[in-house]
PDB file of C-alpha atoms in Angstrom:
ATOM      1  CA  MET A   1     -50.956 -72.640  -6.099  1.00  0.00           C
ATOM      2  CA  LYS A   2     -50.377 -70.188  -9.052  1.00  0.00           C
ATOM      3  CA  PHE A   3     -52.030 -67.349  -7.107  1.00  0.00           C
ATOM      4  CA  VAL A   4     -49.329 -67.131  -4.247  1.00  0.00           C
ATOM      5  CA  PRO A   5     -46.454 -65.839  -6.401  1.00  0.00           C
ATOM      6  CA  ALA A   6     -48.913 -63.290  -7.953  1.00  0.00           C
ATOM      7  CA  LEU A   7     -50.079 -62.111  -4.581  1.00  0.00           C
ATOM      8  CA  CYS A   8     -46.356 -61.759  -3.444  1.00  0.00           C
ATOM      9  CA  MET A   9     -45.464 -59.735  -6.534  1.00  0.00           C
ATOM     10  CA  GLY A  10     -48.498 -57.552  -5.942  1.00  0.00           C
ATOM     11  CA  LEU A  11     -47.637 -56.854  -2.374  1.00  0.00           C
ATOM     12  CA  LEU A  12     -43.976 -56.075  -3.367  1.00  0.00           C
ATOM     13  CA  LEU A  13     -45.226 -53.703  -6.167  1.00  0.00           C
ATOM     14  CA  SER A  14     -47.413 -52.041  -3.912  1.00  0.00           C
ATOM     15  CA  ALA A  15     -44.782 -51.525  -1.219  1.00  0.00           C
ATOM     16  CA  SER A  16     -42.309 -49.943  -3.733  1.00  0.00           C
ATOM     17  CA  LEU A  17     -44.998 -47.586  -4.954  1.00  0.00           C
ATOM     18  CA  SER A  18     -45.761 -46.380  -1.356  1.00  0.00           C
ATOM     19  CA  PHE A  19     -42.092 -45.601  -0.866  1.00  0.00           C
ATOM     20  CA  ALA A  20     -42.025 -43.785  -4.103  1.00  0.00           C
ATOM     21  CA  LYS A  21     -44.973 -41.435  -2.918  1.00  0.00           C
ATOM     22  CA  LYS A  22     -42.910 -40.428   0.134  1.00  0.00           C
ATOM     23  CA  LYS A  23     -41.639 -36.799  -0.319  1.00  0.00           C
ATOM     24  CA  ALA A  24     -37.774 -36.348  -0.339  1.00  0.00           C
ATOM     25  CA  PRO A  25     -36.504 -34.639   2.663  1.00  0.00           C
ATOM     26  CA  SER A  26     -36.330 -30.757   2.095  1.00  0.00           C
ATOM     27  CA  PRO A  27     -32.748 -29.377   1.714  1.00  0.00           C
ATOM     28  CA  VAL A  28     -31.214 -28.004   4.888  1.00  0.00           C
ATOM     29  CA  LYS A  29     -30.911 -24.040   4.434  1.00  0.00           C
ATOM     30  CA  PRO A  30     -27.327 -22.725   5.219  1.00  0.00           C
ATOM     31  CA  PRO A  31     -27.112 -20.454   8.287  1.00  0.00           C
ATOM     32  CA  GLU A  32     -27.308 -16.773   7.613  1.00  0.00           C
ATOM     33  CA  PRO A  33     -23.843 -15.229   7.345  1.00  0.00           C
ATOM     34  CA  THR A  34     -22.777 -13.472  10.508  1.00  0.00           C
ATOM     35  CA  LEU A  35     -22.243  -9.935   9.857  1.00  0.00           C
ATOM     36  CA  THR A  36     -19.123  -8.042  10.952  1.00  0.00           C
ATOM     37  CA  GLN A  37     -18.907  -4.774  12.302  1.00  0.00           C
ATOM     38  CA  GLU A  38     -17.596  -3.388   9.051  1.00  0.00           C
ATOM     39  CA  ASP A  39     -20.495  -5.030   7.106  1.00  0.00           C
ATOM     40  CA  VAL A  40     -22.929  -3.491   9.539  1.00  0.00           C
ATOM     41  CA  GLY A  41     -21.515  -0.014   8.867  1.00  0.00           C
ATOM     42  CA  ARG A  42     -21.423  -0.511   5.129  1.00  0.00           C
ATOM     43  CA  ARG A  43     -24.946  -1.895   4.980  1.00  0.00           C
ATOM     44  CA  ALA A  44     -26.458   0.936   7.044  1.00  0.00           C
ATOM     45  CA  LEU A  45     -24.687   3.713   4.955  1.00  0.00           C
ATOM     46  CA  THR A  46     -25.697   2.055   1.802  1.00  0.00           C
ATOM     47  CA  GLY A  47     -29.242   1.899   3.037  1.00  0.00           C
ATOM     48  CA  ILE A  48     -29.365   5.620   3.908  1.00  0.00           C
ATOM     49  CA  LEU A  49     -27.852   6.788   0.758  1.00  0.00           C
ATOM     50  CA  ARG A  50     -30.414   4.647  -1.443  1.00  0.00           C
ATOM     51  CA  GLY A  51     -33.481   5.829   0.679  1.00  0.00           C
ATOM     52  CA  VAL A  52     -34.355   2.377   2.383  1.00  0.00           C
ATOM     53  CA  PRO A  53     -37.224   2.949   4.656  1.00  0.00           C
ATOM     54  CA  THR A  54     -36.241   4.019   8.038  1.00  0.00           C
ATOM     55  CA  ASP A  55     -37.797   1.094   9.912  1.00  0.00           C
ATOM     56  CA  SER A  56     -35.670  -1.306   7.890  1.00  0.00           C
ATOM     57  CA  LEU A  57     -32.495   0.408   9.112  1.00  0.00           C
ATOM     58  CA  LYS A  58     -33.223   1.029  12.726  1.00  0.00           C
ATOM     59  CA  HIS A  59     -31.871  -2.630  13.897  1.00  0.00           C
ATOM     60  CA  TYR A  60     -28.332  -1.366  12.760  1.00  0.00           C
ATOM     61  CA  PHE A  61     -28.376   1.219  15.483  1.00  0.00           C
ATOM     62  CA  GLU A  62     -28.451   1.289  19.396  1.00  0.00           C
ATOM     63  CA  ASP A  63     -31.643   1.817  21.077  1.00  0.00           C
ATOM     64  CA  SER A  64     -30.401   5.226  22.345  1.00  0.00           C
ATOM     65  CA  VAL A  65     -29.942   6.233  18.609  1.00  0.00           C
ATOM     66  CA  ARG A  66     -33.225   4.936  17.181  1.00  0.00           C
ATOM     67  CA  ALA A  67     -35.344   7.657  18.661  1.00  0.00           C
ATOM     68  CA  SER A  68     -33.535  10.269  16.448  1.00  0.00           C
ATOM     69  CA  LEU A  69     -33.691   8.028  13.183  1.00  0.00           C
ATOM     70  CA  ASN A  70     -36.580   9.606  11.370  1.00  0.00           C
ATOM     71  CA  ASP A  71     -37.111  10.353   7.721  1.00  0.00           C
ATOM     72  CA  GLU A  72     -35.927  13.852   7.980  1.00  0.00           C
ATOM     73  CA  ASN A  73     -32.722  13.176   9.796  1.00  0.00           C
ATOM     74  CA  LEU A  74     -31.785  10.399   7.389  1.00  0.00           C
ATOM     75  CA  LYS A  75     -32.742  12.439   4.336  1.00  0.00           C
ATOM     76  CA  GLY A  76     -30.517  15.299   5.698  1.00  0.00           C
ATOM     77  CA  PHE A  77     -27.615  12.924   6.414  1.00  0.00           C
ATOM     78  CA  ALA A  78     -27.902  11.502   2.742  1.00  0.00           C
ATOM     79  CA  GLU A  79     -28.181  14.910   0.995  1.00  0.00           C
ATOM     80  CA  GLN A  80     -24.796  15.804   2.413  1.00  0.00           C
ATOM     81  CA  VAL A  81     -23.117  13.238   0.431  1.00  0.00           C
ATOM     82  CA  THR A  82     -25.466  12.117  -2.416  1.00  0.00           C
ATOM     83  CA  TRP A  83     -24.391  15.032  -4.671  1.00  0.00           C
ATOM     84  CA  LEU A  84     -20.944  13.137  -5.182  1.00  0.00           C
ATOM     85  CA  SER A  85     -22.438   9.568  -5.210  1.00  0.00           C
ATOM     86  CA  ARG A  86     -24.734  10.458  -8.132  1.00  0.00           C
ATOM     87  CA  PHE A  87     -21.818  11.050 -10.177  1.00  0.00           C
ATOM     88  CA  ILE A  88     -19.297   8.306  -9.100  1.00  0.00           C
ATOM     89  CA  GLY A  89     -21.743   5.520  -7.603  1.00  0.00           C
ATOM     90  CA  ASP A  90     -22.336   4.778  -3.962  1.00  0.00           C
ATOM     91  CA  SER A  91     -20.230   1.581  -3.451  1.00  0.00           C
ATOM     92  CA  LEU A  92     -18.103   2.079  -0.236  1.00  0.00           C
ATOM     93  CA  ASP A  93     -14.549   1.307   0.994  1.00  0.00           C
ATOM     94  CA  GLN A  94     -13.540   1.464   4.535  1.00  0.00           C
ATOM     95  CA  PHE A  95     -10.909   4.180   4.860  1.00  0.00           C
ATOM     96  CA  MET A  96      -9.599   3.755   8.427  1.00  0.00           C
ATOM     97  CA  THR A  97     -10.509   2.819  11.921  1.00  0.00           C
ATOM     98  CA  GLY A  98      -9.480   4.027  15.577  1.00  0.00           C
ATOM     99  CA  THR A  99     -10.580   4.686  19.064  1.00  0.00           C
ATOM    100  CA  GLN A 100     -11.976   8.149  19.669  1.00  0.00           C
ATOM    101  CA  VAL A 101     -12.802  10.070  22.902  1.00  0.00           C
ATOM    102  CA  VAL A 102     -16.656  10.996  22.696  1.00  0.00           C
ATOM    103  CA  ASP A 103     -17.177  13.217  25.780  1.00  0.00           C
ATOM    104  CA  SER A 104     -15.408  15.230  28.412  1.00  0.00           C
ATOM    105  CA  THR A 105     -15.633  12.153  30.819  1.00  0.00           C
ATOM    106  CA  GLY A 106     -13.136  10.318  28.731  1.00  0.00           C
ATOM    107  CA  ARG A 107     -15.622   7.798  27.454  1.00  0.00           C
ATOM    108  CA  THR A 108     -14.145   6.083  24.282  1.00  0.00           C
ATOM    109  CA  ALA A 109     -15.784   4.541  21.263  1.00  0.00           C
ATOM    110  CA  PHE A 110     -14.539   2.625  18.342  1.00  0.00           C
ATOM    111  CA  PHE A 111     -14.874   4.433  15.127  1.00  0.00           C
ATOM    112  CA  ARG A 112     -15.017   3.230  11.352  1.00  0.00           C
ATOM    113  CA  GLU A 113     -14.734   5.660   8.410  1.00  0.00           C
ATOM    114  CA  TYR A 114     -16.158   4.902   4.965  1.00  0.00           C
ATOM    115  CA  ARG A 115     -15.448   6.609   1.542  1.00  0.00           C
ATOM    116  CA  PHE A 116     -16.804   6.298  -1.980  1.00  0.00           C
ATOM    117  CA  ALA A 117     -14.809   3.461  -3.478  1.00  0.00           C
ATOM    118  CA  THR A 118     -14.594   5.086  -6.934  1.00  0.00           C
ATOM    119  CA  GLU A 119     -13.063   8.501  -5.821  1.00  0.00           C
ATOM    120  CA  THR A 120      -9.860   9.096  -7.754  1.00  0.00           C
ATOM    121  CA  ASN A 121      -7.859  10.708  -4.978  1.00  0.00           C
ATOM    122  CA  ARG A 122      -7.097   7.746  -2.703  1.00  0.00           C
ATOM    123  CA  ARG A 123      -5.283   9.733  -0.114  1.00  0.00           C
ATOM    124  CA  ALA A 124      -7.574  12.603   0.399  1.00  0.00           C
ATOM    125  CA  PRO A 125     -11.343  11.842  -0.097  1.00  0.00           C
ATOM    126  CA  LEU A 126     -13.771  14.617  -0.596  1.00  0.00           C
ATOM    127  CA  ILE A 127     -16.103  12.908   1.711  1.00  0.00           C
ATOM    128  CA  VAL A 128     -15.814  10.491   4.676  1.00  0.00           C
ATOM    129  CA  MET A 129     -18.784   8.934   6.668  1.00  0.00           C
ATOM    130  CA  HIS A 130     -17.841   8.400  10.175  1.00  0.00           C
ATOM    131  CA  LEU A 131     -19.848   5.798  12.402  1.00  0.00           C
ATOM    132  CA  TYR A 132     -18.676   4.813  15.821  1.00  0.00           C
ATOM    133  CA  PHE A 133     -19.593   1.857  18.082  1.00  0.00           C
ATOM    134  CA  LYS A 134     -19.432   1.256  21.790  1.00  0.00           C
ATOM    135  CA  ASP A 135     -16.341  -0.890  21.130  1.00  0.00           C
ATOM    136  CA  SER A 136     -14.683  -2.723  18.264  1.00  0.00           C
ATOM    137  CA  THR A 137     -17.017  -5.940  18.688  1.00  0.00           C
ATOM    138  CA  SER A 138     -20.455  -4.198  18.905  1.00  0.00           C
ATOM    139  CA  LEU A 139     -22.692  -4.751  16.143  1.00  0.00           C
ATOM    140  CA  GLU A 140     -24.796  -1.631  16.672  1.00  0.00           C
ATOM    141  CA  ILE A 141     -23.970   1.801  15.648  1.00  0.00           C
ATOM    142  CA  ALA A 142     -23.778   4.453  18.249  1.00  0.00           C
ATOM    143  CA  GLY A 143     -23.554   7.530  16.203  1.00  0.00           C
ATOM    144  CA  ALA A 144     -22.855   8.913  12.674  1.00  0.00           C
ATOM    145  CA  TYR A 145     -21.783  12.032  10.845  1.00  0.00           C
ATOM    146  CA  ASN A 146     -20.183  13.155   7.718  1.00  0.00           C
ATOM    147  CA  LYS A 147     -16.849  14.824   7.052  1.00  0.00           C
ATOM    148  CA  THR A 148     -16.953  17.003   3.877  1.00  0.00           C
ATOM    149  CA  PHE A 149     -13.921  18.377   2.260  1.00  0.00           C
ATOM    150  CA  GLU A 150     -15.355  19.794  -1.115  1.00  0.00           C
ATOM    151  CA  GLY A 151     -13.867  23.193  -0.352  1.00  0.00           C
ATOM    152  CA  ASP A 152     -10.492  21.542  -1.318  1.00  0.00           C
ATOM    153  CA  THR A 153     -11.506  21.595  -5.047  1.00  0.00           C
ATOM    154  CA  ARG A 154     -12.517  25.301  -5.189  1.00  0.00           C
ATOM    155  CA  ASN A 155      -9.934  28.217  -6.263  1.00  0.00           C
ATOM    156  CA  ARG A 156      -7.301  25.851  -6.882  1.00  0.00           C
ATOM    157  CA  ILE A 157      -3.795  27.221  -8.150  1.00  0.00           C
ATOM    158  CA  ALA A 158      -1.756  24.081  -7.872  1.00  0.00           C
ATOM    159  CA  ASP A 159      -2.474  20.327  -7.620  1.00  0.00           C
ATOM    160  CA  ALA A 160      -0.788  17.679  -5.702  1.00  0.00           C
ATOM    161  CA  GLN A 161       3.049  17.653  -5.767  1.00  0.00           C
ATOM    162  CA  VAL A 162       6.182  17.039  -3.716  1.00  0.00           C
ATOM    163  CA  TRP A 163       8.588  19.982  -3.081  1.00  0.00           C
ATOM    164  CA  ASN A 164      12.112  18.882  -2.511  1.00  0.00           C
ATOM    165  CA  THR A 165      13.795  21.244  -0.074  1.00  0.00           C
ATOM    166  CA  PRO A 166      17.085  21.167   1.927  1.00  0.00           C
ATOM    167  CA  ALA A 167      15.019  20.791   5.289  1.00  0.00           C
ATOM    168  CA  GLY A 168      13.118  17.738   3.479  1.00  0.00           C
ATOM    169  CA  ASP A 169      10.302  16.952   1.326  1.00  0.00           C
ATOM    170  CA  ILE A 170       7.080  18.778   1.700  1.00  0.00           C
ATOM    171  CA  ASP A 171       4.070  16.549   0.471  1.00  0.00           C
ATOM    172  CA  VAL A 172       1.542  18.960  -0.903  1.00  0.00           C
ATOM    173  CA  HIS A 173      -2.034  18.281  -1.465  1.00  0.00           C
ATOM    174  CA  SER A 174      -2.930  21.519  -3.174  1.00  0.00           C
ATOM    175  CA  VAL A 175      -2.439  25.296  -3.216  1.00  0.00           C
ATOM    176  CA  SER A 176      -5.657  27.563  -3.320  1.00  0.00           C
ATOM    177  CA  TYR A 177      -7.391  30.312  -1.813  1.00  0.00           C
ATOM    178  CA  VAL A 178     -10.477  31.109   0.227  1.00  0.00           C
ATOM    179  CA  GLU A 179     -12.565  34.379  -0.126  1.00  0.00           C
ATOM    180  CA  PHE A 180     -13.881  36.030   2.868  1.00  0.00           C
ATOM    181  CA  SER A 181     -15.772  39.448   3.145  1.00  0.00           C
ATOM    182  CA  THR A 182     -12.703  41.032   4.536  1.00  0.00           C
ATOM    183  CA  GLY A 183     -10.309  39.791   1.947  1.00  0.00           C
ATOM    184  CA  ILE A 184      -8.610  36.702   0.398  1.00  0.00           C
ATOM    185  CA  LEU A 185      -6.657  34.043   2.347  1.00  0.00           C
ATOM    186  CA  PRO A 186      -3.950  32.008   0.293  1.00  0.00           C
ATOM    187  CA  VAL A 187      -4.051  28.375   1.519  1.00  0.00           C
ATOM    188  CA  ILE A 188      -1.635  25.496   1.209  1.00  0.00           C
ATOM    189  CA  ARG A 189      -2.722  21.935   2.121  1.00  0.00           C
ATOM    190  CA  VAL A 190      -0.169  19.473   3.025  1.00  0.00           C
ATOM    191  CA  HIS A 191      -0.155  15.763   3.994  1.00  0.00           C
ATOM    192  CA  ASP A 192       0.989  15.231   7.660  1.00  0.00           C
ATOM    193  CA  GLU A 193       0.604  11.617   8.147  1.00  0.00           C
ATOM    194  CA  ALA A 194       3.752  11.106  10.079  1.00  0.00           C
ATOM    195  CA  ASP A 195       2.634  13.184  13.058  1.00  0.00           C
ATOM    196  CA  THR A 196      -0.551  12.628  14.846  1.00  0.00           C
ATOM    197  CA  THR A 197       0.042  14.853  17.902  1.00  0.00           C
ATOM    198  CA  THR A 198      -2.489  17.657  18.538  1.00  0.00           C
ATOM    199  CA  LEU A 199      -1.188  20.960  16.997  1.00  0.00           C
ATOM    200  CA  ASP A 200      -1.547  24.258  18.846  1.00  0.00           C
ATOM    201  CA  SER A 201      -0.979  27.553  17.172  1.00  0.00           C
ATOM    202  CA  ALA A 202       2.798  27.850  18.174  1.00  0.00           C
ATOM    203  CA  LEU A 203       3.686  24.439  16.746  1.00  0.00           C
ATOM    204  CA  ALA A 204       1.486  25.083  13.653  1.00  0.00           C
ATOM    205  CA  ALA A 205       3.518  28.229  13.147  1.00  0.00           C
ATOM    206  CA  ALA A 206       6.881  26.376  13.589  1.00  0.00           C
ATOM    207  CA  LYS A 207       5.710  23.583  11.124  1.00  0.00           C
ATOM    208  CA  GLY A 208       3.935  25.972   8.766  1.00  0.00           C
ATOM    209  CA  GLY A 209       6.319  28.790   8.375  1.00  0.00           C
ATOM    210  CA  PRO A 210       8.766  26.969   6.183  1.00  0.00           C
ATOM    211  CA  ILE A 211       6.003  25.627   4.083  1.00  0.00           C
ATOM    212  CA  VAL A 212       4.647  29.177   3.411  1.00  0.00           C
ATOM    213  CA  ARG A 213       8.062  30.377   2.613  1.00  0.00           C
ATOM    214  CA  GLU A 214       8.583  27.595   0.082  1.00  0.00           C
ATOM    215  CA  ALA A 215       5.155  28.329  -1.475  1.00  0.00           C
ATOM    216  CA  ILE A 216       5.896  31.965  -1.802  1.00  0.00           C
ATOM    217  CA  ALA A 217       9.451  31.347  -3.210  1.00  0.00           C
ATOM    218  CA  ARG A 218       7.857  28.930  -5.823  1.00  0.00           C
ATOM    219  CA  GLY A 219       5.543  31.886  -7.169  1.00  0.00           C
ATOM    220  CA  HIS A 220       2.299  30.395  -5.767  1.00  0.00           C
ATOM    221  CA  LEU A 221       1.226  33.635  -3.792  1.00  0.00           C
ATOM    222  CA  ALA A 222       1.902  35.653  -7.054  1.00  0.00           C
ATOM    223  CA  ALA A 223      -0.333  33.327  -8.952  1.00  0.00           C
ATOM    224  CA  ILE A 224      -3.078  33.730  -6.527  1.00  0.00           C
ATOM    225  CA  LYS A 225      -2.658  37.602  -6.754  1.00  0.00           C
ATOM    226  CA  ALA A 226      -2.711  37.374 -10.539  1.00  0.00           C
ATOM    227  CA  ALA A 227      -5.831  35.294 -10.550  1.00  0.00           C
ATOM    228  CA  LYS A 228      -7.672  38.018  -8.486  1.00  0.00           C
ATOM    229  CA  PRO A 229      -6.214  41.409  -9.630  1.00  0.00           C
ATOM    230  CA  GLY A 230      -7.253  44.176  -7.600  1.00  0.00           C
ATOM    231  CA  ALA A 231      -8.660  42.251  -4.686  1.00  0.00           C
ATOM    232  CA  THR A 232      -7.782  42.746  -0.963  1.00  0.00           C
ATOM    233  CA  PHE A 233      -5.637  40.144   0.520  1.00  0.00           C
ATOM    234  CA  LEU A 234      -5.424  39.234   4.192  1.00  0.00           C
ATOM    235  CA  ASN A 235      -1.884  39.658   5.657  1.00  0.00           C
ATOM    236  CA  ARG A 236      -1.919  35.895   6.565  1.00  0.00           C
ATOM    237  CA  PHE A 237      -1.313  32.625   4.988  1.00  0.00           C
ATOM    238  CA  GLY A 238      -3.351  29.524   5.631  1.00  0.00           C
ATOM    239  CA  VAL A 239      -1.910  26.087   6.111  1.00  0.00           C
ATOM    240  CA  ALA A 240      -4.034  22.884   6.463  1.00  0.00           C
ATOM    241  CA  PHE A 241      -2.466  19.727   7.744  1.00  0.00           C
ATOM    242  CA  ILE A 242      -4.215  16.655   6.471  1.00  0.00           C
ATOM    243  CA  ARG A 243      -4.083  13.791   8.645  1.00  0.00           C
ATOM    244  CA  LYS A 244      -5.325  10.200   9.286  1.00  0.00           C
ATOM    245  CA  ASP A 245      -5.365  10.227  13.076  1.00  0.00           C
ATOM    246  CA  PRO A 246      -6.429   7.005  14.915  1.00  0.00           C
ATOM    247  CA  ARG A 247      -8.015   9.138  17.651  1.00  0.00           C
ATOM    248  CA  TYR A 248     -10.061  11.448  15.500  1.00  0.00           C
ATOM    249  CA  GLY A 249     -10.198   9.847  11.995  1.00  0.00           C
ATOM    250  CA  TYR A 250      -9.491  11.611   8.650  1.00  0.00           C
ATOM    251  CA  GLY A 251      -9.361  15.466   9.023  1.00  0.00           C
ATOM    252  CA  GLN A 252      -7.506  18.627   8.388  1.00  0.00           C
ATOM    253  CA  LEU A 253      -6.275  21.027  11.125  1.00  0.00           C
ATOM    254  CA  SER A 254      -6.263  24.354   9.627  1.00  0.00           C
ATOM    255  CA  PHE A 255      -4.400  27.560  10.765  1.00  0.00           C
ATOM    256  CA  ALA A 256      -4.088  31.221   9.488  1.00  0.00           C
ATOM    257  CA  LEU A 257      -0.484  32.039  10.038  1.00  0.00           C
ATOM    258  CA  ALA A 258       0.734  35.596  10.847  1.00  0.00           C
ATOM    259  CA  PRO A 259       3.206  36.988   8.663  1.00  0.00           C
ATOM    260  CA  GLU A 260       5.941  36.981  11.340  1.00  0.00           C
ATOM    261  CA  SER A 261       6.001  33.004  11.126  1.00  0.00           C
ATOM    262  CA  TYR A 262       6.997  33.035   7.478  1.00  0.00           C
ATOM    263  CA  GLY A 263       9.121  36.232   7.198  1.00  0.00           C
ATOM    264  CA  GLY A 264       6.382  38.484   5.862  1.00  0.00           C
ATOM    265  CA  ALA A 265       5.853  42.114   6.791  1.00  0.00           C
ATOM    266  CA  SER A 266       3.785  42.542  10.099  1.00  0.00           C
ATOM    267  CA  ASP A 267       0.686  44.413  10.271  1.00  0.00           C
ATOM    268  CA  ALA A 268       2.351  47.403  12.001  1.00  0.00           C
ATOM    269  CA  GLU A 269       4.897  47.520   9.373  1.00  0.00           C
ATOM    270  CA  LEU A 270       2.337  47.302   6.612  1.00  0.00           C
ATOM    271  CA  GLU A 271       0.273  50.318   8.260  1.00  0.00           C
ATOM    272  CA  LYS A 272       3.644  52.417   8.330  1.00  0.00           C
ATOM    273  CA  LYS A 273       4.281  51.728   4.658  1.00  0.00           C
ATOM    274  CA  LYS A 274       0.705  52.749   3.831  1.00  0.00           C
ATOM    275  CA  ALA A 275       0.962  55.830   5.873  1.00  0.00           C
ATOM    276  CA  ALA A 276       4.195  56.751   4.252  1.00  0.00           C
ATOM    277  CA  ALA A 277       2.837  56.436   0.717  1.00  0.00           C
ATOM    278  CA  LYS A 278      -0.100  58.432   1.364  1.00  0.00           C
ATOM    279  CA  PRO A 279       0.195  62.009   0.162  1.00  0.00           C
ATOM    280  CA  THR A 280      -0.020  64.844   2.850  1.00  0.00           C
ATOM    281  CA  SER A 281      -3.454  65.928   3.316  1.00  0.00           C
ATOM    282  CA  LYS A 282      -2.766  69.557   4.347  1.00  0.00           C
ATOM    283  CA  LYS A 283      -2.444  71.806   1.374  1.00  0.00           C
ATOM    284  CA  ALA A 284       0.157  74.765   1.540  1.00  0.00           C
ATOM    285  CA  ALA A 285      -1.456  78.051   1.962  1.00  0.00           C
ATOM    286  CA  PRO A 286      -1.361  80.249  -1.030  1.00  0.00           C
ATOM    287  CA  ALA A 287       1.406  83.033  -1.029  1.00  0.00           C
ATOM    288  CA  LYS A 288       0.033  86.460  -0.247  1.00  0.00           C
ATOM    289  CA  LYS A 289      -0.215  88.929  -3.011  1.00  0.00           C
ATOM    290  CA  LYS A 290       1.582  92.125  -2.484  1.00  0.00           C
ATOM    291  CA  THR A 291      -0.683  95.185  -2.895  1.00  0.00           C
ATOM    292  CA  THR A 292       0.687  98.479  -4.147  1.00  0.00           C
ATOM    293  CA  THR A 293      -0.985 101.781  -3.656  1.00  0.00           C
ATOM    294  CA  SER A 294      -0.437 104.486  -6.203  1.00  0.00           C
ATOM    295  CA  LYS A 295       0.448 107.835  -5.051  1.00  0.00           C
ATOM    296  CA  LYS A 296      -1.700 110.842  -6.190  1.00  0.00           C
ATOM    297  CA  LYS A 297       0.319 113.559  -7.772  1.00  0.00           C
TER     298      LYS A 297
END
């Protein structure tokens, strides 16, 4: 009779050991986070800038775009902007979004523009990477290009400032000049965020004329001429309107204003002054010498 309890205990122990040998259920993996459109843009651009293999980037783009995604094109895209990211890092911030018209048929697309997060000028980046999608919910990129404004840092005479005038404040980005083969063009760049209408030359002259007059009155034209003594200057003044337009994205609309719009001398007037200043080319004929004949005695 002593064997029964022992047998029962043995069975119970055997059962407990068999349960112990069973594997614990594997933990359930959390689902992959769903990417937003902004994430897709950021990851695609970061991959391009860091030289990720082309095949690893194609799934971010529409089928119609993948055919042009080759090593050469992606390298060219990256080289337009990596000169800056090498110095300040390649982390990105979304700069702005909007809806653009992509062709003459009126077809639209939703765009997102990204800038380098560590750029010091928060209002006017030197580089903007422009991506567009079929609409605001699509997770496949339909096109991409860069906007570069590195020329803003060249030949600068004055940095950002606000000019208080009786007609209102002028929000200046910079004053500089551009050198052409025919001469030097002074340029003033101004922020024009309040107005996103398309500018034509007449409206640009009306808006830009007072800005140029103020720049000249403050001595900026004289400062540019002092920086380039003896150089030929064009009889024009450049004005660039810097805008964050929800239809086109960040950009600059640039115009070379004729002197009539800011009170300068016209081309015809300058020609008259030059002609008047030139010495007469005809020389006066020398006076004839009187000859005398001596009479023979």
